[in-house]
Coordinates of C-alpha atoms in Angstrom, one line a residue:
Chain A
M385 CA 93.9 93.6 94.7
N386 CA 94.0 94.1 98.3
S387 CA 92.2 92.4 101.1
S388 CA 91.7 94.4 104.3
L389 CA 89.3 95.5 107.1
F390 CA 87.5 98.8 106.6
Q391 CA 85.4 100.8 109.2
I392 CA 82.1 102.2 108.3
V393 CA 82.0 106.0 108.5
S394 CA 78.3 106.3 107.3
N395 CA 75.7 104.1 105.8
D396 CA 72.6 106.1 105.0
A397 CA 69.5 105.8 102.8
I398 CA 69.6 108.4 100.0
A399 CA 66.6 107.2 97.9
K400 CA 64.2 104.4 97.7
N401 CA 66.0 101.2 98.7
T402 CA 69.3 103.0 98.0
Y403 CA 72.1 103.5 100.4
R404 CA 75.4 105.5 100.4
L405 CA 78.2 103.5 102.3
E406 CA 81.4 105.4 103.2
I407 CA 84.3 103.3 104.5
L408 CA 87.8 104.0 105.8
G409 CA 90.7 101.7 105.4
D410 CA 93.5 100.9 103.0
A411 CA 92.2 102.1 99.5
K412 CA 95.5 102.2 97.8
A413 CA 94.8 99.3 95.6
L414 CA 92.1 101.2 93.7
K415 CA 93.3 102.5 90.4
G416 CA 90.4 104.4 88.9
P417 CA 86.7 104.8 88.1
G418 CA 84.9 101.6 86.9
Q419 CA 86.6 99.4 89.5
F420 CA 84.6 97.6 92.1
I421 CA 85.1 96.3 95.7
N422 CA 83.8 92.9 97.1
I423 CA 82.3 93.1 100.5
R424 CA 82.0 90.2 102.9
I425 CA 78.7 90.3 104.8
D426 CA 77.9 88.3 108.0
G427 CA 75.6 85.5 107.3
M428 CA 76.2 85.5 103.6
F429 CA 78.6 83.0 101.9
L430 CA 79.6 84.9 98.8
R431 CA 80.9 88.5 98.9
R432 CA 78.8 91.2 97.3
P433 CA 80.5 93.1 94.4
I434 CA 79.8 96.8 94.3
S435 CA 81.2 99.5 92.1
V436 CA 83.0 102.4 93.5
C437 CA 81.2 105.7 93.5
T438 CA 84.3 107.7 94.6
S439 CA 87.5 107.3 96.4
D440 CA 90.7 109.2 97.3
R441 CA 92.6 106.0 96.5
K442 CA 94.4 106.3 99.8
E443 CA 91.9 105.5 102.7
R444 CA 88.3 106.5 101.7
I445 CA 85.8 104.6 99.6
T446 CA 82.2 105.5 98.9
V447 CA 79.8 103.1 97.3
I448 CA 76.1 103.4 96.5
Y449 CA 74.0 100.1 96.6
K450 CA 70.5 99.1 96.2
T451 CA 68.9 96.6 98.5
V452 CA 68.1 93.8 96.2
G453 CA 68.3 90.7 98.5
K454 CA 69.4 89.4 101.8
G455 CA 73.0 90.4 101.5
T456 CA 72.4 94.0 100.6
E457 CA 69.6 94.2 103.2
A458 CA 72.0 92.9 105.9
L459 CA 74.6 95.5 104.7
S460 CA 72.0 98.3 105.0
R461 CA 71.6 97.5 108.7
M462 CA 75.2 98.0 109.5
K463 CA 76.2 101.0 111.5
P464 CA 79.0 103.6 111.7
G465 CA 82.0 102.0 113.5
D466 CA 81.2 98.5 112.3
K467 CA 84.0 96.6 110.5
L468 CA 83.9 95.2 106.9
D469 CA 86.2 92.6 105.2
V470 CA 86.7 94.1 101.8
L471 CA 88.6 93.2 98.6
T472 CA 89.6 96.4 96.8
G473 CA 91.1 97.3 93.5
L474 CA 89.1 94.8 91.5
G475 CA 88.3 94.9 87.8
N476 CA 89.6 97.3 85.1
S477 CA 88.6 101.0 84.9
Y478 CA 87.1 103.4 82.3
D479 CA 89.6 104.6 79.8
L480 CA 89.9 108.3 80.5
S481 CA 92.3 108.9 77.6
S482 CA 89.6 108.3 75.0
S483 CA 87.1 110.8 76.3
G484 CA 87.7 113.6 74.0
D485 CA 86.5 117.1 75.0
K486 CA 82.8 116.4 75.4
P487 CA 82.2 112.9 76.9
L488 CA 78.6 111.8 77.4
L489 CA 77.9 109.7 80.5
I490 CA 74.8 107.5 80.3
G491 CA 73.7 105.9 83.6
G492 CA 70.7 103.7 84.7
G493 CA 69.7 103.1 88.4
A494 CA 72.4 101.2 90.3
G495 CA 74.6 101.9 87.2
V496 CA 74.9 105.5 88.0
P497 CA 77.5 105.5 90.9
P498 CA 80.6 104.4 89.1
L499 CA 80.0 107.2 86.5
F500 CA 80.2 109.8 89.3
W501 CA 83.8 109.0 90.1
L502 CA 84.4 109.1 86.3
A503 CA 82.8 112.5 86.1
E504 CA 85.1 113.8 88.8
E505 CA 88.1 112.6 87.0
L506 CA 86.9 114.0 83.6
V507 CA 86.0 117.3 85.0
K508 CA 89.4 117.5 86.8
D509 CA 90.9 116.9 83.3
G510 CA 89.0 120.0 82.0
K511 CA 86.4 118.1 80.0
T512 CA 82.8 119.3 79.3
V513 CA 80.8 116.4 80.7
R514 CA 77.2 115.7 80.0
A515 CA 75.3 113.0 82.0
V516 CA 72.1 111.4 81.2
L517 CA 70.8 109.7 84.3
G518 CA 67.9 107.3 84.1
F519 CA 65.6 106.1 86.9
N520 CA 62.2 104.4 87.1
T521 CA 60.6 107.0 89.3
K522 CA 61.2 110.1 91.3
E523 CA 61.7 108.3 94.6
E524 CA 64.6 106.3 93.2
V525 CA 66.6 109.3 91.9
F526 CA 70.0 110.0 93.5
L527 CA 73.3 111.6 92.7
A528 CA 71.8 114.0 90.1
D529 CA 72.6 117.1 92.2
D530 CA 76.1 115.8 92.9
F531 CA 76.8 115.5 89.1
E532 CA 75.5 119.1 88.7
R533 CA 77.6 120.5 91.6
L534 CA 80.7 119.0 89.8
G535 CA 79.7 121.2 86.8
C536 CA 78.2 118.5 84.5
E537 CA 75.1 119.1 82.3
V538 CA 72.7 116.7 83.8
T539 CA 69.6 115.3 82.2
V540 CA 67.4 113.4 84.7
V541 CA 65.1 110.8 83.0
T542 CA 62.4 108.9 84.7
V543 CA 60.3 106.2 83.1
D544 CA 57.0 107.6 84.6
G545 CA 58.0 111.3 84.1
S546 CA 57.6 112.0 87.9
L547 CA 61.0 113.9 87.8
G548 CA 63.0 115.5 84.9
R549 CA 62.2 114.1 81.4
K550 CA 59.8 111.3 80.8
G551 CA 61.0 108.2 79.0
F552 CA 64.3 106.3 78.6
V553 CA 67.9 107.5 78.5
T554 CA 68.0 106.5 74.8
D555 CA 65.6 109.4 74.0
Y556 CA 68.0 111.9 75.2
I557 CA 71.5 110.9 74.0
L558 CA 71.3 112.1 70.3
R559 CA 73.2 115.4 70.7
P560 CA 76.9 115.2 69.6
Y561 CA 79.5 113.9 72.0
T562 CA 83.1 112.8 71.6
Y563 CA 82.9 109.5 73.5
F564 CA 80.4 107.8 75.7
Y565 CA 80.5 105.8 78.9
C566 CA 77.5 103.7 79.9
C567 CA 76.5 101.7 83.0
G568 CA 73.2 100.3 84.0
P569 CA 71.0 97.2 83.8
E570 CA 71.7 94.9 80.8
P571 CA 68.4 95.8 79.0
M572 CA 69.5 99.5 79.1
L573 CA 72.9 98.8 77.9
K574 CA 71.6 96.9 74.9
A575 CA 69.1 99.7 74.1
V576 CA 71.9 102.3 74.3
Y577 CA 74.2 100.1 72.2
R578 CA 71.6 100.0 69.4
T579 CA 71.1 103.8 69.7
V580 CA 74.6 105.3 70.1
S581 CA 76.9 106.4 67.3
G582 CA 80.6 106.6 67.7
S583 CA 83.0 105.0 70.2
G584 CA 82.6 104.4 73.8
E585 CA 82.4 101.8 76.5
F586 CA 80.0 99.8 78.7
S587 CA 80.4 98.5 82.2
F588 CA 78.7 95.2 82.9
E589 CA 77.3 93.3 85.9
E590 CA 77.3 89.4 86.4
R591 CA 76.8 87.0 89.2
M592 CA 80.4 86.5 90.6
G593 CA 82.0 83.8 92.7
C594 CA 85.2 85.4 93.7
G595 CA 85.4 88.7 92.1
F596 CA 89.2 88.5 91.4
G597 CA 89.5 86.1 88.5
A598 CA 90.0 82.7 90.1
C599 CA 86.7 81.0 89.6
M600 CA 85.7 81.8 86.0
G601 CA 82.2 82.3 87.2
C602 CA 81.5 85.6 85.4
S603 CA 83.0 84.9 81.9
C604 CA 81.6 86.4 78.7
R605 CA 82.5 86.1 75.0
T606 CA 83.9 89.1 73.3
V607 CA 85.3 89.9 69.8
T608 CA 88.8 89.7 71.4
G609 CA 88.2 86.3 73.2
Y610 CA 86.8 85.1 76.5
K611 CA 86.9 87.7 79.4
R612 CA 86.1 87.7 83.0
I613 CA 83.8 90.5 83.9
C614 CA 85.6 90.7 87.2
R615 CA 89.1 90.8 85.8
E616 CA 89.3 91.9 82.2
G617 CA 86.0 93.8 82.8
P618 CA 83.7 95.1 84.0
V619 CA 84.3 97.8 81.5
L620 CA 84.3 96.6 77.8
K621 CA 84.7 98.7 74.7
K622 CA 81.7 99.0 72.4
E623 CA 83.6 97.3 69.6
E624 CA 84.4 94.2 71.5
I625 CA 80.9 93.3 72.9
L626 CA 79.2 90.1 71.9
W627 CA 75.8 90.1 73.4
K628 CA 74.4 86.9 74.9
E629 CA 71.4 85.7 72.8
Chain B
M523 CA 109.1 72.6 108.7
E524 CA 109.7 69.0 109.0
R525 CA 106.6 68.1 111.0
M526 CA 104.3 69.5 108.2
K527 CA 105.8 67.4 105.4
V528 CA 103.9 64.6 103.8
S529 CA 104.7 62.2 101.0
L530 CA 102.3 62.2 98.0
C531 CA 102.6 59.3 95.6
G532 CA 106.4 59.3 96.1
I533 CA 106.9 63.1 96.0
E534 CA 107.6 64.9 99.2
I535 CA 105.6 68.1 99.7
D536 CA 106.4 70.8 102.4
N537 CA 102.8 70.6 103.7
P538 CA 99.7 68.8 102.9
V539 CA 97.8 71.9 101.8
I540 CA 96.9 72.0 98.0
P541 CA 94.5 74.6 96.5
A542 CA 91.8 72.6 94.5
S543 CA 91.4 72.8 90.8
G544 CA 89.1 75.5 89.5
T545 CA 89.6 77.7 92.5
F546 CA 93.1 78.8 92.0
G547 CA 93.4 79.4 88.2
F548 CA 97.0 79.0 87.3
G549 CA 98.1 80.7 90.4
Y550 CA 98.9 84.3 89.4
E551 CA 95.8 86.0 90.9
F552 CA 97.0 84.6 94.3
A553 CA 100.7 85.3 93.5
E554 CA 99.8 88.9 93.5
L555 CA 98.9 88.6 97.3
Y556 CA 101.4 86.0 98.7
D557 CA 104.4 83.9 97.8
I558 CA 102.5 80.8 96.5
D559 CA 105.7 78.7 96.9
I560 CA 104.6 78.2 100.6
L561 CA 101.9 75.7 99.2
G562 CA 102.5 72.0 99.2
T563 CA 101.6 72.2 95.5
F564 CA 98.4 73.2 93.7
S565 CA 96.0 71.6 91.3
F566 CA 95.7 73.8 88.2
K567 CA 92.6 74.7 86.3
G568 CA 90.9 71.7 84.7
T569 CA 92.5 71.4 81.3
T570 CA 90.9 69.7 78.2
K571 CA 92.2 68.8 74.8
D572 CA 90.5 71.9 73.2
E573 CA 89.7 75.3 74.3
R574 CA 86.4 75.6 76.1
F575 CA 84.2 78.5 77.0
G576 CA 82.2 76.4 79.3
N577 CA 78.5 77.0 80.4
P578 CA 76.3 80.1 79.9
T579 CA 76.0 82.6 82.8
P580 CA 74.8 83.0 85.5
R581 CA 77.2 80.2 86.6
I582 CA 77.2 80.9 90.3
A583 CA 74.6 80.7 93.1
E584 CA 74.8 81.6 96.8
C585 CA 73.8 78.9 99.3
T586 CA 73.8 78.5 103.1
A587 CA 77.5 77.9 103.9
G588 CA 78.3 77.2 100.4
M589 CA 77.9 78.0 96.8
I590 CA 76.9 76.3 93.4
N591 CA 79.1 76.7 90.4
S592 CA 78.4 75.6 86.9
V593 CA 81.5 76.9 85.1
G594 CA 81.7 73.9 82.8
L595 CA 85.4 73.5 82.5
Q596 CA 86.3 76.9 80.9
N597 CA 90.1 76.6 79.9
P598 CA 92.4 77.6 77.1
G599 CA 93.1 74.1 75.9
V600 CA 96.1 72.0 76.6
E601 CA 98.3 73.6 73.8
R602 CA 97.9 77.1 75.3
V603 CA 98.4 75.8 78.9
I604 CA 101.7 74.5 77.7
S605 CA 102.7 77.5 75.7
E606 CA 101.3 80.3 77.8
E607 CA 100.1 79.3 81.2
L608 CA 103.1 77.0 82.3
P609 CA 105.8 79.5 81.4
K610 CA 104.0 82.2 83.4
L611 CA 103.4 79.8 86.3
K612 CA 107.1 79.1 86.4
K613 CA 107.8 82.7 87.4
V614 CA 105.7 82.5 90.5
F615 CA 105.8 78.8 91.5
G616 CA 109.0 76.8 91.6
K617 CA 107.5 73.4 92.9
P618 CA 106.0 70.6 91.0
V619 CA 102.4 71.4 90.2
M620 CA 99.3 69.0 89.9
A621 CA 97.9 68.8 86.4
N622 CA 94.1 68.5 86.5
I623 CA 92.8 67.0 83.3
S624 CA 89.3 66.4 81.9
G625 CA 87.8 65.0 78.8
F626 CA 84.8 63.8 77.2
S627 CA 86.1 60.6 75.7
V628 CA 89.0 58.3 76.8
E629 CA 91.0 59.6 73.9
D630 CA 90.6 63.1 75.0
Y631 CA 92.0 62.3 78.5
V632 CA 94.8 60.4 77.0
Y633 CA 95.7 63.1 74.6
T634 CA 95.8 65.7 77.2
A635 CA 97.8 63.7 79.7
E636 CA 100.4 62.8 77.0
R637 CA 100.9 66.4 76.0
L638 CA 101.5 67.4 79.6
D639 CA 103.5 64.4 80.7
S640 CA 106.9 65.8 79.3
E641 CA 106.5 69.2 81.0
D642 CA 109.1 69.3 83.9
Q643 CA 106.8 71.4 86.0
I644 CA 104.2 68.7 86.3
G645 CA 104.5 66.5 89.4
W646 CA 101.2 64.5 89.3
F647 CA 98.2 64.1 87.1
E648 CA 94.8 64.6 88.8
V649 CA 92.1 63.1 86.5
N650 CA 88.8 64.6 86.9
I651 CA 86.4 61.7 86.1
S652 CA 83.2 63.7 86.8
C653 CA 82.9 64.8 83.2
P654 CA 80.1 63.3 81.0
N655 CA 81.3 60.6 78.6
V656 CA 80.0 61.6 75.2
H657 CA 80.3 58.0 73.9
G658 CA 78.6 56.7 76.9
G659 CA 75.3 58.5 76.6
G660 CA 76.6 61.5 78.5
M661 CA 76.8 59.6 81.7
S662 CA 79.8 60.8 83.9
F663 CA 82.8 58.5 83.7
G664 CA 83.0 58.7 87.5
T665 CA 79.6 57.2 88.1
D666 CA 80.4 53.9 86.5
P667 CA 83.3 51.7 87.8
K668 CA 83.8 50.3 84.3
S669 CA 84.3 53.7 82.6
A670 CA 86.2 55.1 85.5
S671 CA 88.6 52.2 85.3
Q672 CA 88.8 52.6 81.5
V673 CA 90.0 56.3 81.8
I674 CA 92.4 55.8 84.6
G675 CA 93.9 52.6 83.0
A676 CA 94.3 54.4 79.6
V677 CA 95.9 57.5 81.1
K678 CA 98.2 55.4 83.5
K679 CA 99.5 53.5 80.5
K680 CA 100.7 56.6 78.6
V681 CA 102.3 58.7 81.3
S682 CA 105.3 58.6 83.6
K683 CA 104.0 60.8 86.5
P684 CA 101.7 59.6 89.2
V685 CA 98.0 59.5 88.4
I686 CA 95.4 60.6 91.0
A687 CA 91.7 59.9 90.3
K688 CA 89.4 62.6 91.4
L689 CA 86.1 61.1 92.2
S690 CA 82.6 62.5 92.1
P691 CA 80.4 62.0 95.2
N692 CA 77.2 61.8 93.1
V693 CA 77.2 57.9 93.2
T694 CA 75.6 55.2 95.3
D695 CA 78.8 53.7 96.6
I696 CA 82.0 55.8 96.2
T697 CA 84.2 53.0 97.5
T698 CA 83.3 50.8 94.4
I699 CA 84.6 53.7 92.1
A700 CA 87.7 54.1 94.3
S701 CA 88.5 50.5 94.1
A702 CA 87.9 50.4 90.4
C703 CA 90.4 53.3 89.8
E704 CA 92.9 51.7 92.2
D705 CA 92.7 48.4 90.3
A706 CA 93.2 50.3 87.0
G707 CA 96.5 51.6 88.3
A708 CA 95.7 54.9 90.0
D709 CA 98.5 56.0 92.3
G710 CA 96.2 58.1 94.4
I711 CA 92.5 59.0 94.9
S712 CA 91.2 62.5 95.5
L713 CA 87.7 63.2 96.7
I714 CA 85.1 64.8 96.7
N715 CA 84.3 66.8 93.7
T716 CA 81.2 69.0 94.0
L717 CA 77.7 67.7 94.9
L718 CA 75.0 68.2 92.3
G719 CA 72.7 70.9 93.5
M720 CA 70.4 73.8 92.4
R721 CA 68.7 76.9 93.6
I722 CA 65.6 78.7 92.4
D723 CA 65.1 82.5 92.5
L724 CA 61.9 83.4 94.3
K725 CA 61.6 86.7 92.4
T726 CA 61.9 85.2 88.8
K727 CA 60.6 81.8 90.0
K728 CA 63.3 80.3 87.7
P729 CA 66.6 78.4 88.4
V730 CA 69.5 80.8 89.4
I731 CA 72.0 78.9 87.3
A732 CA 71.6 79.1 83.5
N733 CA 72.4 75.4 83.2
I734 CA 69.8 74.8 86.0
M735 CA 72.1 72.5 88.1
G736 CA 75.7 72.9 89.3
G737 CA 78.2 71.7 91.7
F738 CA 77.6 72.5 95.4
S739 CA 80.7 73.1 97.5
G740 CA 81.8 75.0 100.6
P741 CA 81.8 74.4 104.3
A742 CA 78.4 72.9 104.2
V743 CA 79.7 69.7 102.4
F744 CA 82.5 69.0 104.8
P745 CA 80.9 66.3 106.9
V746 CA 79.8 64.5 103.6
A747 CA 83.3 64.8 102.3
L748 CA 84.8 63.6 105.5
R749 CA 82.6 60.4 105.7
M750 CA 83.4 59.6 102.0
V751 CA 87.2 60.1 102.6
W752 CA 86.9 57.8 105.6
Q753 CA 85.2 55.1 103.6
V754 CA 87.6 55.3 100.7
A755 CA 90.6 55.5 102.9
H756 CA 89.6 52.3 104.6
R757 CA 89.0 50.6 101.3
V758 CA 92.0 51.5 99.1
K759 CA 95.8 51.2 99.8
V760 CA 96.9 54.1 97.7
P761 CA 97.1 57.6 99.2
V762 CA 93.9 59.6 99.4
I763 CA 93.6 63.3 99.1
G764 CA 90.6 64.7 101.1
L765 CA 88.7 67.8 99.9
G766 CA 85.3 69.3 100.3
G767 CA 84.5 72.3 102.3
I768 CA 88.0 72.7 104.2
S769 CA 88.5 76.2 105.2
T770 CA 90.6 76.0 108.4
A771 CA 93.6 74.3 109.8
E772 CA 91.3 72.3 112.1
D773 CA 89.4 71.0 109.1
V774 CA 92.8 69.9 107.6
I775 CA 93.6 67.9 110.7
E776 CA 90.2 66.4 110.9
M777 CA 90.3 65.3 107.2
M778 CA 93.8 63.7 107.8
L779 CA 92.4 61.9 110.8
A780 CA 89.8 60.4 108.4
G781 CA 92.7 58.9 106.4
A782 CA 93.8 61.6 104.0
T783 CA 97.5 62.0 103.1
A784 CA 96.9 65.4 101.9
V785 CA 94.1 67.8 101.5
E786 CA 92.7 70.2 98.9
V787 CA 91.3 73.6 99.7
G788 CA 88.7 74.8 97.1
T789 CA 85.9 77.3 97.7
A790 CA 87.5 78.9 100.6
N791 CA 90.1 80.4 98.2
L792 CA 87.3 82.2 96.5
I793 CA 85.8 83.9 99.7
D794 CA 89.2 84.6 101.2
P795 CA 92.1 84.7 98.7
Y796 CA 94.4 84.2 101.7
A797 CA 92.8 81.1 102.9
C798 CA 95.6 78.7 102.1
F799 CA 98.1 81.1 103.3
K800 CA 96.4 81.3 106.6
I801 CA 95.8 77.6 107.1
I802 CA 99.5 76.8 106.4
N803 CA 100.6 79.5 108.9
E804 CA 98.0 78.3 111.5
L805 CA 98.7 74.6 111.2
P806 CA 101.7 74.5 113.6
S807 CA 99.9 76.2 116.4
V808 CA 96.8 74.0 115.9
M809 CA 99.0 70.9 115.9
D810 CA 100.4 72.0 119.1
R811 CA 97.1 72.7 120.7
Y812 CA 96.1 69.1 119.9
G813 CA 99.3 67.5 120.7
I814 CA 100.1 66.5 117.2
G815 CA 103.8 66.0 116.4
S816 CA 103.8 65.2 112.7
L817 CA 101.0 65.5 110.1
S818 CA 102.3 62.4 108.2
K819 CA 101.3 60.2 111.2
L820 CA 97.7 61.4 111.4
K821 CA 96.2 59.1 108.9
E822 CA 97.4 56.0 110.8
I823 CA 95.5 56.9 113.9
N824 CA 92.1 55.6 112.6
A825 CA 93.5 53.2 110.0

């Protein structure tokens, strides 16, 4: 973990209620895809945890966030040059060593961004990456072209069929893969959990107090004991997940 | 630095700044960032007889100048605190630590306290009496002078280290509870624990916290805490630890002017993990600015 000031390079709308924020500062505490940062926003008491979309792990961090409340709305109004107080290097990361040759990435909405950094790393390692990216509707689709430019085979799925395939990500994950990585809203994670075969991992969200393991606000039960989503998570292996009833 | 030192129940501490229980874990997360030996001491994560998962999530809600938590005393249980947490803590913290303990019956408290009493690292007990008493209809020990006195008296009888009673502010008259604890043998009083609060999400129309209500803390509660510390410090003779919304060196001094011998910093640690580090480093210059020679003298000013 590191705590430092970052400068905003850009903060632009890229889809409906969706912004890409690029910041410059000390990014050396970041270890790998799956990790998140925790941003202090003027007027808000708690920081806002947001997963990292990509980083050079030196000075540059990109996140993509949705405006879901006052905090993220305030963040969306910030301008290039503005300063942000950010905790970096939080949480664990995806296990790249388990991916096999043909990993499958399954993302939904605000859960898509961390899979992009993962895709970059997997492609760099010479893997054949397939990404199934789900959104509600055409206006909310983002990053699909970026995955394609990386060389991934991309299937875009929208609930209303306004772009790509119609339906849910679970309708398009049946082809063989060596391992899967999944990030998205909890109902999607559960549906994927019931559909997938083989091994893989899921990235979780929870309301957090501190984001670095001190407050025990985001704990969950797992097969291997209690875990903090912010510290031993947000990435959990499929085999260790115990769903909340 | 001599002018920062205070004496807490017979143990001298380098400065009066103590991270509050539940906001500092067992110290390691913060030891990654700074040398936590600069702290006066810290109050470790509330420990119970058995392991507890705590309450369902969401456990956290945002508020104006504060937050609500409903963690529900998640902790590994006293045996693992002794076998796992304390040995790890020893590597990053060389001073006596404050053992915060909780229970759901008098026997629970006594068991946990006795198990910890023989551990050299422990300097004080801080007994959290805000927990529900399962044998008393679920009412919190800390809302009734008689049950508060029972718990403190029973723990005090069984341990050799100073016992500090941590009071709940969710009472009609906190001085009555403070007096009951003092009469039962408490060596000190710490206050305030969190204020019971809640939030409702306008989108879902439902409470944000899974358990509906939780403890409100943060800078918003500081004036309430200050008032209660003032009242209790004027009522009891034992040392008082003031806490509730402290986030700056100025807050520390204000709290000590209300009669506190030392202070605890809680929620501020969660927002800025360097909060205590900064407060301790800023204290000397803030003392200079207000012409304060020694912190230990502050509590006498309004006595």
